[in-house]
Coordinates of C-alpha atoms in Angstrom, one line a residue:
M1 CA -8.4 18.8 -0.5
L2 CA -11.2 20.9 0.7
D3 CA -8.8 23.9 0.9
R4 CA -7.8 23.4 -2.6
I5 CA -11.4 23.3 -3.8
N6 CA -12.1 26.6 -1.9
A7 CA -9.1 28.3 -3.5
C8 CA -10.4 27.3 -7.0
L9 CA -13.9 28.8 -6.4
P10 CA -13.2 32.1 -8.1
S11 CA -12.1 30.4 -11.3
L12 CA -15.1 28.0 -11.7
A13 CA -18.1 28.6 -13.8
P14 CA -21.2 29.7 -11.7
A15 CA -22.8 26.2 -12.1
E16 CA -19.5 24.5 -11.1
Q17 CA -19.3 26.8 -8.0
R18 CA -22.6 25.4 -6.8
V19 CA -21.3 21.9 -6.9
A20 CA -18.1 23.2 -5.1
K21 CA -20.2 24.7 -2.3
L22 CA -22.1 21.5 -2.0
V23 CA -18.9 19.6 -1.4
L24 CA -17.6 22.2 1.0
S25 CA -20.9 22.2 3.0
D26 CA -21.2 18.4 3.4
P27 CA -18.2 16.4 2.1
R28 CA -19.1 13.2 3.8
S29 CA -22.5 13.2 2.1
F30 CA -21.1 14.2 -1.3
A31 CA -18.6 11.2 -1.2
K32 CA -21.6 8.8 -0.8
Q33 CA -24.3 10.1 -2.9
P34 CA -25.1 9.1 -6.5
I35 CA -24.6 11.6 -9.3
S36 CA -28.3 12.2 -9.8
E37 CA -28.8 13.2 -6.2
L38 CA -25.7 15.5 -6.3
A39 CA -26.9 17.3 -9.4
Q40 CA -30.4 17.6 -8.0
R41 CA -29.0 19.0 -4.7
A42 CA -26.7 21.6 -6.5
H43 CA -29.4 22.4 -9.2
V44 CA -27.1 21.5 -12.0
S45 CA -26.9 18.9 -14.7
K46 CA -25.0 15.6 -14.3
P47 CA -22.3 16.6 -16.8
T48 CA -21.7 19.7 -14.9
V49 CA -20.9 17.6 -11.7
V50 CA -18.3 15.8 -13.8
R51 CA -17.0 19.0 -15.3
F52 CA -16.4 20.3 -11.7
C53 CA -14.4 17.3 -10.8
R54 CA -12.1 17.7 -13.8
S55 CA -11.8 21.4 -13.3
V56 CA -10.3 20.9 -9.8
G57 CA -7.8 18.3 -11.1
Y58 CA -9.4 14.9 -11.0
D59 CA -10.1 12.3 -13.7
G60 CA -14.0 12.4 -13.1
L61 CA -16.6 11.9 -10.4
S62 CA -15.4 8.4 -9.4
D63 CA -11.8 9.5 -8.9
F64 CA -13.0 12.7 -7.1
K65 CA -15.3 10.8 -4.7
L66 CA -12.6 8.2 -4.0
K67 CA -10.0 10.9 -3.0
L68 CA -12.7 12.8 -1.1
A69 CA -13.7 9.7 1.0
G70 CA -10.1 9.2 1.8
S71 CA -9.6 12.7 2.9
V72 CA -12.7 12.8 5.0
S73 CA -11.7 9.5 6.6
E74 CA -8.4 10.9 7.5
G75 CA -10.0 13.6 9.5
V76 CA -11.9 11.3 11.8
P77 CA -11.4 11.7 15.6
F78 CA -8.3 10.2 17.2
I79 CA -6.3 9.8 13.9
H80 CA -2.7 10.6 14.5
R81 CA -3.1 10.8 18.2
S82 CA -1.0 8.4 20.4
V83 CA -2.6 6.1 22.9
D84 CA -2.6 7.5 26.4
A85 CA -2.1 5.6 29.6
D86 CA -5.5 6.7 30.9
D87 CA -7.4 5.6 27.7
K88 CA -10.2 3.2 28.2
T89 CA -10.4 0.0 26.1
G90 CA -12.9 1.7 23.7
D91 CA -10.6 4.6 23.2
I92 CA -7.7 2.4 22.5
M93 CA -9.7 0.4 19.9
V94 CA -10.8 3.5 18.1
K95 CA -7.4 5.1 18.0
V96 CA -5.5 2.1 16.9
I97 CA -8.0 1.1 14.2
D98 CA -8.5 4.7 12.9
N99 CA -4.7 5.2 12.8
T100 CA -4.4 2.1 10.7
V101 CA -7.2 3.1 8.3
A102 CA -5.9 6.5 7.9
A103 CA -2.5 5.1 7.0
F104 CA -4.1 2.7 4.4
L105 CA -6.2 5.6 2.9
K106 CA -3.2 7.9 2.7
Y107 CA -1.3 5.2 0.9
R108 CA -4.1 4.5 -1.5
N109 CA -4.2 8.2 -2.4
D110 CA -0.4 8.8 -2.7
A111 CA 0.9 5.4 -4.1
S112 CA 2.6 5.4 -7.4
T113 CA 0.9 3.1 -9.8
A114 CA 3.9 3.2 -12.1
A115 CA 6.3 2.0 -9.4
M116 CA 4.0 -0.8 -8.5
E117 CA 3.8 -1.9 -12.2
K118 CA 7.6 -1.8 -12.5
A119 CA 8.0 -4.0 -9.4
T120 CA 5.3 -6.4 -10.8
T121 CA 7.1 -6.7 -14.1
A122 CA 10.5 -7.4 -12.5
L123 CA 9.1 -10.1 -10.3
V124 CA 7.2 -11.8 -13.2
Q125 CA 10.2 -11.7 -15.3
A126 CA 12.4 -13.2 -12.6
Y127 CA 9.7 -16.0 -12.2
A128 CA 9.5 -16.6 -15.9
Q129 CA 13.3 -17.0 -16.3
N130 CA 13.5 -19.2 -13.1
K131 CA 15.7 -16.6 -11.3
R132 CA 16.0 -16.1 -7.6
I133 CA 13.5 -13.9 -5.8
E134 CA 14.4 -13.0 -2.1
F135 CA 12.8 -10.8 0.6
F136 CA 15.0 -9.0 3.2
G137 CA 13.8 -7.4 6.4
V138 CA 15.0 -6.7 10.0
G139 CA 12.8 -6.7 13.1
N140 CA 9.1 -6.1 12.3
S141 CA 10.2 -5.8 8.6
G142 CA 11.6 -9.3 8.9
I143 CA 8.1 -10.5 9.8
V144 CA 6.8 -8.9 6.7
A145 CA 9.5 -10.6 4.7
Q146 CA 8.5 -13.9 6.0
D147 CA 4.9 -13.2 5.2
A148 CA 5.9 -12.1 1.6
Q149 CA 7.7 -15.5 1.2
H150 CA 4.6 -17.3 2.2
K151 CA 2.3 -15.4 -0.1
F152 CA 4.7 -15.9 -3.2
F153 CA 5.3 -19.5 -2.2
R154 CA 1.4 -20.2 -2.4
L155 CA 1.7 -18.8 -6.1
G156 CA 4.2 -21.5 -6.8
I157 CA 7.1 -19.1 -6.8
N158 CA 10.2 -20.2 -5.1
T159 CA 11.5 -17.5 -2.8
M160 CA 13.7 -17.0 0.3
A161 CA 13.2 -14.7 3.2
Y162 CA 16.0 -13.5 5.4
S163 CA 15.7 -11.4 8.6
D164 CA 19.3 -11.8 9.8
G165 CA 21.8 -9.4 8.6
H166 CA 24.7 -11.8 7.9
M167 CA 22.3 -13.9 5.9
Q168 CA 21.1 -11.0 3.9
V169 CA 24.6 -9.9 2.9
M170 CA 25.5 -13.6 1.9
G171 CA 22.2 -13.9 0.0
A172 CA 22.8 -10.7 -1.9
T173 CA 26.3 -11.8 -2.8
L174 CA 24.8 -14.9 -4.6
L175 CA 22.4 -12.7 -6.6
R176 CA 23.1 -12.2 -10.3
K177 CA 21.5 -10.3 -13.3
G178 CA 17.7 -11.2 -13.6
D179 CA 17.4 -12.1 -10.0
C180 CA 15.1 -9.9 -7.9
V181 CA 15.3 -8.8 -4.2
V182 CA 12.6 -7.0 -2.2
I183 CA 14.1 -5.0 0.7
I184 CA 11.6 -3.8 3.4
S185 CA 12.4 -1.2 6.1
N186 CA 10.4 1.4 7.8
S187 CA 13.3 3.8 8.4
G188 CA 15.4 2.9 5.4
R189 CA 18.6 3.4 7.4
T190 CA 19.4 0.0 8.6
R191 CA 23.1 -0.7 7.7
D192 CA 22.8 -4.4 7.0
L193 CA 19.9 -3.7 4.6
M194 CA 21.7 -0.9 2.9
D195 CA 24.9 -3.1 2.5
A196 CA 22.8 -5.9 1.1
C197 CA 21.1 -3.5 -1.4
D198 CA 24.4 -2.2 -2.5
I199 CA 25.9 -5.7 -3.1
A200 CA 22.8 -6.9 -5.0
R201 CA 23.0 -3.9 -7.3
K202 CA 26.6 -4.5 -8.0
H203 CA 25.8 -8.1 -9.0
G204 CA 23.1 -6.9 -11.4
A205 CA 20.1 -7.9 -9.4
T206 CA 16.9 -5.8 -9.6
T207 CA 16.4 -4.2 -6.1
I208 CA 12.7 -3.3 -5.1
V209 CA 12.6 -1.3 -1.8
I210 CA 9.6 -0.8 0.4
T211 CA 10.5 2.2 2.7
A212 CA 9.9 5.8 3.6
S213 CA 10.4 8.4 0.9
G214 CA 13.6 10.4 1.3
S215 CA 15.4 7.6 3.1
P216 CA 18.8 6.3 2.1
L217 CA 17.4 3.0 1.1
A218 CA 14.8 4.7 -1.0
A219 CA 17.5 6.3 -3.1
A220 CA 19.6 3.1 -3.2
G221 CA 17.0 0.8 -4.8
H222 CA 16.0 0.5 -8.5
I223 CA 12.3 0.6 -7.8
H224 CA 10.9 2.4 -4.7
L225 CA 7.5 1.5 -3.3
A226 CA 6.9 4.4 -0.9
A227 CA 5.6 3.5 2.5
D228 CA 5.3 6.8 4.4
H229 CA 4.2 6.4 8.0
P230 CA 6.6 7.3 10.8
E231 CA 6.5 5.3 14.0
G232 CA 6.5 7.4 17.1
F233 CA 8.6 6.7 20.1
E234 CA 5.9 6.9 22.7
R235 CA 5.4 4.0 25.0
Y236 CA 2.2 3.1 23.3
S237 CA 2.7 3.4 19.6
P238 CA 0.7 1.0 17.3
M239 CA 2.9 -0.6 14.7
V240 CA 1.0 0.7 11.8
S241 CA 4.0 0.6 9.4
R242 CA 4.1 -3.1 9.6
L243 CA 0.6 -3.4 8.6
L244 CA 1.2 -0.9 5.8
H245 CA 4.1 -3.0 4.6
L246 CA 1.9 -6.1 4.6
L247 CA -0.7 -4.4 2.6
I248 CA 1.9 -3.4 -0.1
I249 CA 3.1 -6.9 -0.2
D250 CA -0.5 -8.1 -0.6
I251 CA -1.0 -5.7 -3.5
L252 CA 2.2 -6.8 -5.1
A253 CA 1.5 -10.5 -4.7
T254 CA -2.0 -10.0 -6.3
C255 CA -0.5 -8.0 -9.3
V256 CA 2.1 -10.7 -9.9
A257 CA -0.6 -13.5 -9.5
L258 CA -2.9 -11.7 -12.2
A259 CA 0.2 -11.3 -14.4
I260 CA 1.1 -14.9 -14.3
G261 CA -2.4 -15.9 -15.1
S262 CA -5.1 -18.1 -13.5
D263 CA -4.3 -21.0 -16.0
K264 CA -1.1 -21.6 -14.3
L265 CA -2.1 -20.7 -10.8
Q266 CA -5.5 -22.2 -10.2
P267 CA -4.4 -25.9 -10.6
V268 CA -1.6 -25.4 -8.2
L269 CA -3.7 -23.6 -5.6
R270 CA -6.4 -26.1 -5.9
E271 CA -4.1 -29.1 -5.4
M272 CA -2.3 -27.2 -2.4
K273 CA -5.7 -26.8 -0.7
D274 CA -6.8 -30.4 -1.3
N275 CA -3.5 -31.6 0.1
L276 CA -3.7 -29.5 3.1
R277 CA -7.4 -30.5 3.7
S278 CA -6.7 -34.3 3.4
K279 CA -3.7 -33.9 5.8
R280 CA -5.8 -31.9 8.3
Y281 CA -8.6 -34.4 8.6
A282 CA -6.6 -37.7 8.2

């Protein structure tokens, strides 16, 4: 991001160049300061700060600062470095947490809003028509599928989650037009999941795939929610991809909940909580 700003310098107006140089000299500080301080430090007007942000391809100051904060955070120490055998506990904590934060920030900056909206619409329509909604995953992705079922069940949406390949193929065979299946895979190359996706599509179900860009599964699904974080094969490799998949499910569940509306969900959630509380303390 900073390289791009530097490349744009010659084409910017003199006042905008002062803002650009302020960014390049201290990006962390720029991302945190209000527009009044930024304008004062660059010796320009507030509208000039906004014009600079738009000149380098962003919607405005808020969008620019959001992306800048993400880019800066992705550059903190230890990110994208594997855990070593001689690392102390403090080093391990920093590396694992920073790798996870970096993956989340990268997803925030790269994620397709349009794809998330399509996936939300498909799930809400399936719910409204009382159609089947299922989640498929294998291994660590199977854990995410179970978590997704739990989240959607709390919203009063009946779902199924399968982590066994045979069950996934059988489940896909029972899907029909209007049904929806969310298939989760880090590599996007698992044979059982590919087979289940093909079968579900042939039967007219909508397939939403959470997987890496460019994978076979990404091309096979109707809607692709890109989750680009390759796992290494080192002995000490934090499972960041699983956390990223859980985050995407969280966003998807929240979007669906808002689309359904609080009038329908609040009474169910309140009763659910009351019943659990009474059972816990009985």
